[in-house]
C-alpha positions as semicolon CSV with decimal commas, in nm:
position;residue;x (nm);y (nm);z (nm)
1;M;6,906;-0,154;-12,475
2;G;7,072;0,112;-12,693
3;S;6,790;0,365;-12,673
4;L;6,803;0,335;-12,298
5;D;7,182;0,386;-12,264
6;R;7,137;0,701;-12,470
7;S;6,881;0,841;-12,231
8;K;7,076;0,758;-11,911
9;K;7,376;0,940;-12,052
10;K;7,156;1,253;-12,165
11;V;7,035;1,266;-11,780
12;Q;7,354;1,243;-11,679
13;L;7,506;1,521;-11,886
14;W;7,185;1,735;-11,792
15;K;7,264;1,681;-11,429
16;K;7,612;1,791;-11,466
17;A;7,546;2,099;-11,645
18;V;7,260;2,193;-11,367
19;V;7,520;2,121;-11,096
20;H;7,771;2,319;-11,297
21;F;7,534;2,601;-11,323
22;A;7,445;2,606;-10,974
23;L;7,804;2,626;-10,882
24;C;7,866;2,925;-11,082
25;F;7,575;3,079;-10,971
26;V;7,645;3,070;-10,624
27;M;8,023;3,174;-10,653
28;G;7,913;3,484;-10,855
29;F;7,633;3,554;-10,603
30;F;7,915;3,532;-10,308
31;S;8,158;3,720;-10,522
32;G;7,951;3,999;-10,537
33;F;7,964;4,088;-10,160
34;A;8,354;4,112;-10,146
35;P;8,470;4,457;-10,147
36;T;8,593;4,605;-10,474
37;G;8,822;4,867;-10,378
38;K;9,086;4,637;-10,219
39;S;9,375;4,610;-10,428
40;S;9,495;4,255;-10,528
41;V;9,825;4,107;-10,355
42;F;10,028;4,159;-10,684
43;S;9,926;4,541;-10,682
44;S;9,980;4,587;-10,328
45;Q;10,344;4,447;-10,349
46;I;10,402;4,701;-10,661
47;I;10,298;5,006;-10,484
48;S;10,473;4,888;-10,158
49;S;10,776;4,856;-10,385
50;N;10,759;5,171;-10,514
51;K;10,729;5,339;-10,191
52;S;11,039;5,202;-10,118
53;H;11,222;5,367;-10,364
54;F;11,063;5,710;-10,424
55;S;11,018;6,005;-10,185
56;P;10,699;6,215;-10,175
57;Q;10,818;6,502;-10,335
58;P;10,827;6,328;-10,687
59;V;10,459;6,211;-10,625
60;E;10,373;6,573;-10,559
61;A;10,539;6,679;-10,878
62;F;10,349;6,422;-11,063
63;H;10,020;6,547;-10,927
64;L;10,092;6,903;-11,012
65;A;10,218;6,815;-11,362
66;V;9,884;6,593;-11,479
67;T;9,660;6,868;-11,337
68;P;9,525;7,058;-11,644
69;Q;9,625;7,427;-11,661
70;P;9,339;7,703;-11,760
71;A;9,396;7,915;-12,068
72;G;9,647;8,190;-12,003
73;A;9,815;7,999;-11,738
74;E;10,155;8,002;-11,929
75;K;10,143;8,364;-11,937
76;L;10,102;8,407;-11,598
77;N;10,371;8,174;-11,504
78;R;10,590;8,396;-11,733
79;S;10,482;8,687;-11,568
80;L;10,532;8,559;-11,222
81;V;10,921;8,453;-11,309
82;A;10,955;8,794;-11,459
83;E;10,854;8,943;-11,139
84;T;11,044;8,742;-10,910
85;P;11,397;8,910;-10,936
86;V;11,248;9,254;-10,827
87;A;11,066;9,117;-10,546
88;T;11,373;8,963;-10,423
89;R;11,570;9,291;-10,468
90;A;11,277;9,475;-10,286
91;R;11,321;9,196;-9,993
92;S;11,694;9,227;-9,983
93;K;11,674;9,613;-9,950
94;E;11,400;9,614;-9,690
95;S;11,615;9,384;-9,477
96;A;11,940;9,544;-9,554
97;E;11,750;9,866;-9,392
98;R;11,614;9,676;-9,095
99;A;11,972;9,514;-9,026
100;K;12,099;9,896;-9,054
101;F;11,833;10,001;-8,808
102;L;11,918;9,705;-8,560
103;E;12,283;9,801;-8,570
104;T;12,191;10,168;-8,515
105;Q;11,967;10,053;-8,199
106;D;12,257;9,834;-8,080
107;Q;12,517;10,126;-8,096
108;E;12,262;10,362;-7,906
109;H;12,217;10,081;-7,633
110;E;12,585;10,051;-7,612
111;Q;12,640;10,468;-7,582
112;E;12,366;10,424;-7,314
113;K;12,538;10,148;-7,133
114;E;12,888;10,317;-7,138
115;T;12,726;10,660;-6,993
116;M;12,538;10,481;-6,722
117;S;12,854;10,284;-6,646
118;I;13,028;10,622;-6,578
119;P;12,963;10,712;-6,220
120;R;12,825;11,069;-6,141
121;R;12,974;11,290;-5,902
122;L;12,869;11,348;-5,591
123;I;12,648;11,653;-5,528
124;I;12,702;11,804;-5,158
125;I;12,401;12,026;-5,084
126;V;12,472;12,270;-4,740
127;T;12,163;12,441;-4,587
128;P;12,183;12,655;-4,295
129;L;11,864;12,696;-4,093
130;I;11,793;13,052;-3,916
131;S;11,650;13,009;-3,582
132;K;11,459;13,305;-3,636
133;D;11,307;13,283;-3,943
134;R;10,919;13,228;-3,937
135;Y;10,904;13,090;-4,290
136;Q;11,178;12,833;-4,219
137;E;10,956;12,512;-4,248
138;V;10,788;12,629;-4,564
139;F;11,093;12,705;-4,725
140;L;11,249;12,362;-4,624
141;R;10,973;12,185;-4,773
142;R;11,006;12,370;-5,106
143;L;11,371;12,328;-5,129
144;A;11,334;11,962;-5,041
145;N;11,062;11,905;-5,331
146;T;11,337;12,064;-5,555
147;I;11,634;11,839;-5,450
148;R;11,448;11,524;-5,462
149;L;11,411;11,539;-5,812
150;V;11,794;11,576;-5,864
151;S;11,958;11,250;-5,998
152;P;12,161;11,073;-5,754
153;P;12,426;11,036;-5,568
154;L;12,327;11,388;-5,377
155;L;12,391;11,446;-5,001
156;W;12,207;11,719;-4,821
157;I;12,363;11,849;-4,503
158;V;12,136;12,058;-4,316
159;V;12,239;12,264;-4,001
160;E;12,043;12,391;-3,719
161;G;12,110;12,634;-3,448
162;Q;12,154;12,538;-3,103
163;T;11,902;12,233;-3,070
164;E;11,754;11,985;-3,325
165;S;11,374;12,045;-3,424
166;D;11,168;11,778;-3,431
167;K;10,962;11,917;-3,708
168;V;11,290;11,964;-3,903
169;S;11,348;11,600;-3,863
170;E;11,019;11,476;-3,956
171;I;11,042;11,682;-4,263
172;L;11,397;11,546;-4,374
173;R;11,293;11,204;-4,299
174;K;10,989;11,196;-4,533
175;T;11,195;11,378;-4,840
176;G;11,349;11,027;-4,936
177;I;11,683;11,217;-4,978
178;M;12,000;11,128;-4,827
179;Y;12,074;11,363;-4,575
180;R;12,280;11,472;-4,251
181;H;12,112;11,655;-3,990
182;L;12,366;11,872;-3,792
183;V;12,338;12,085;-3,512
184;S;12,561;12,385;-3,425
185;K;12,543;12,479;-3,053
186;E;12,602;12,806;-3,063
187;N;12,425;13,102;-3,004
188;F;12,419;13,414;-3,246
189;T;12,242;13,739;-3,251
190;D;12,327;13,825;-3,601
191;A;12,176;13,603;-3,883
192;E;12,462;13,642;-4,111
193;A;12,702;13,544;-3,828
194;E;12,499;13,250;-3,740
195;S;12,447;13,104;-4,123
196;D;12,838;13,150;-4,158
197;H;12,908;12,925;-3,836
198;Q;12,633;12,678;-3,959
199;R;12,849;12,643;-4,297
200;N;13,157;12,601;-4,140
201;V;13,032;12,321;-3,919
202;A;12,893;12,146;-4,236
203;L;13,259;12,194;-4,434
204;R;13,439;12,066;-4,077
205;H;13,200;11,785;-4,129
206;I;13,279;11,734;-4,480
207;E;13,640;11,754;-4,430
208;H;13,655;11,514;-4,127
209;H;13,473;11,272;-4,328
210;R;13,638;11,327;-4,624
211;L;13,318;11,334;-4,850
212;G;13,451;11,355;-5,208
213;G;13,198;11,570;-5,411
214;I;13,097;11,913;-5,542
215;V;12,983;12,143;-5,258
216;H;12,709;12,404;-5,309
217;F;12,559;12,652;-5,028
218;A;12,191;12,641;-5,107
219;G;12,004;12,906;-4,920
220;L;11,599;12,839;-4,828
221;S;11,474;13,100;-5,057
222;N;11,666;12,979;-5,362
223;V;11,490;12,889;-5,686
224;Y;11,671;12,634;-5,911
225;D;11,651;12,524;-6,274
226;L;11,689;12,118;-6,287
227;A;11,967;12,172;-6,533
228;F;12,196;12,347;-6,291
229;F;12,249;12,027;-6,108
230;H;12,377;11,848;-6,400
231;E;12,619;12,158;-6,447
232;L;12,734;12,127;-6,115
233;R;12,880;11,779;-6,188
234;E;13,088;11,924;-6,475
235;I;13,288;12,133;-6,211
236;E;13,637;11,977;-6,173
237;V;13,797;12,256;-5,889
238;F;13,571;12,583;-5,889
239;G;13,270;12,706;-6,058
240;T;13,074;12,989;-6,083
241;W;12,744;13,108;-6,233
242;P;12,519;13,418;-6,264
243;M;12,244;13,469;-6,001
244;A;11,927;13,680;-6,015
245;L;11,833;13,864;-5,685
246;L;11,453;13,943;-5,659
247;S;11,237;14,078;-5,373
248;A;10,851;14,057;-5,351
249;N;10,820;14,415;-5,280
250;K;11,062;14,556;-5,553
251;N;10,964;14,564;-5,935
252;K;11,309;14,482;-6,036
253;V;11,570;14,208;-6,077
254;I;11,933;14,244;-5,991
255;I;12,192;14,001;-6,195
256;E;12,493;13,931;-6,038
257;G;12,781;13,678;-6,142
258;P;13,092;13,624;-6,370
259;V;13,149;13,785;-6,718
260;C;13,268;13,503;-6,923
261;D;13,441;13,412;-7,250
262;S;13,252;13,066;-7,352
263;S;13,356;12,902;-6,980
264;V;13,667;13,121;-6,902
265;V;13,586;13,386;-6,622
266;L;13,713;13,751;-6,741
267;G;13,549;13,938;-6,461
268;W;13,238;14,024;-6,247
269;H;12,907;14,195;-6,257
270;L;12,835;14,254;-5,873
271;K;12,601;14,484;-5,724
272;K;12,833;14,637;-5,441
273;M;13,168;14,609;-5,675
274;N;13,345;14,906;-5,664
275;N;13,602;14,908;-5,965
276;E;13,847;15,187;-5,807
277;T;13,945;14,956;-5,510
278;E;14,181;14,656;-5,524
279;E;13,945;14,457;-5,293
280;R;13,851;14,102;-5,417
281;P;13,470;14,124;-5,540
282;P;13,229;13,979;-5,258
283;I;13,086;13,711;-5,445
284;H;12,763;13,564;-5,323
285;I;12,769;13,265;-5,105
286;S;12,534;13,075;-5,354
287;S;12,699;13,197;-5,666
288;F;13,021;12,942;-5,660
289;A;13,077;12,552;-5,609
290;F;13,402;12,388;-5,551
291;N;13,552;12,033;-5,528
292;S;13,534;11,942;-5,141
293;S;13,897;11,755;-5,176
294;I;14,048;12,113;-5,167
295;L;13,968;12,101;-4,775
296;W;14,184;11,821;-4,716
297;D;14,403;11,791;-5,045
298;P;14,489;12,124;-5,124
299;E;14,822;11,985;-5,317
300;R;14,591;11,799;-5,553
301;W;14,473;12,134;-5,716
302;G;14,800;12,320;-5,720
303;R;14,818;12,488;-5,364
304;P;15,091;12,407;-5,128
305;S;15,002;12,215;-4,842
306;S;15,223;12,418;-4,605
307;I;14,960;12,709;-4,626
308;P;14,726;12,627;-4,322
309;H;14,380;12,739;-4,314
310;S;14,155;12,798;-4,006
311;S;13,915;12,531;-3,935
312;Q;13,684;12,769;-3,778
313;N;13,642;12,959;-4,102
314;S;13,659;12,742;-4,386
315;I;13,442;12,960;-4,600
316;K;13,708;13,244;-4,579
317;F;13,974;12,987;-4,694
318;V;13,758;12,867;-4,979
319;K;13,685;13,197;-5,083
320;Q;14,027;13,336;-5,101
321;V;14,146;12,988;-5,295
322;A;13,858;13,067;-5,564
323;L;13,949;13,432;-5,614
324;E;14,319;13,444;-5,610
325;D;14,358;13,292;-5,919
326;E;14,020;13,339;-6,194
327;A;14,190;13,058;-6,426
328;K;14,082;12,790;-6,195
329;L;13,712;12,931;-6,202
330;K;13,472;12,749;-6,473
331;G;13,193;12,969;-6,597
332;I;12,842;12,762;-6,599
333;P;12,652;12,733;-6,830
334;P;12,960;12,728;-7,058
335;E;12,759;12,954;-7,322
336;D;12,906;13,254;-7,191
337;C;12,773;13,234;-6,868
338;S;12,458;13,411;-7,003
339;K;12,157;13,171;-6,866
340;V;12,030;13,210;-6,533
341;M;11,956;12,909;-6,383
342;L;11,937;13,032;-6,003
343;W;11,714;13,297;-5,837
344;Q;11,702;13,384;-5,467
345;L;11,375;13,534;-5,391
346;N;11,329;13,731;-5,060
347;F;10,998;13,795;-4,885
348;P;10,924;14,074;-4,668
349;N;10,985;14,032;-4,302
350;Q;11,202;13,726;-4,386
351;I;11,547;13,702;-4,240
352;Q;11,772;13,631;-4,525
353;P;12,128;13,670;-4,498
354;T;12,338;13,754;-4,796
355;S;12,655;13,636;-4,670
356;R;12,977;13,791;-4,895
357;R;13,339;13,757;-4,892
């Protein structure tokens, strides 16, 4: 009986060992299929607690610190540290130069704004049209092409004789210039008398409407330097300048105009001037300009309003006022009036009056 009991106990122990081994094998087999990269509960708690206390910057610094540096990296770092102040000074110098450049640009823009804010003086150009001039339309187009290049404001007063021409009206409309087309309903046989009458018609129009500006008489045969119109706007009361007279069938040029010291008029150099007479010099009609307010406000320019002027001959009145005191005249250009900016070109068989006095 004793041996039988012992054999039963051995069998039971063996069975327990087999079961235990089988359980361990099964658990080991299934544990092999579990993911190995997943952290445990404790490690995840530690990591999450660390993230709540530390910002990302120290973590990045930690990774940089543990990165192994190659040989000579310490020397390289020292050289970079040594060159940093030089690079900083270069960048600061460059930024200072850029700031100075921007400041200069701002100042230039401010000056341009101030210049643009100052209104330009109006230029009033008066042009008579002689009825018997066969080149009238050609020269009118040429003069229009010059005037349209002048900076505004500019008013072109064109005066025709007797009747208004459709061709002239069409030319003026297509120029894009601010203009006024007037008609003098008078019949003349003398070209010079007709031109003077048409100029007086324009001056009466300016006086009646009180058009404030600098008046210049431009003949159809005049040729201009564009800088001339800039100088016109600098005139306060009266202005005068040298003028070149050219003829297509003559090989010579005649210069007429003022003799100046800077912009001060000292005398005259004129073709028909007689020094032995006390008569006033016969200035060419296109060689002077004046402020239009002298027509209706003479006291503004030092002339008593009690002195009347004939509305029929405003040209004579303006010339008289201009020549009675040369101190009122301003010579242009201001460099001793030595630069010619206006030419009068006469062609054969062209009726071109040379109105003087």
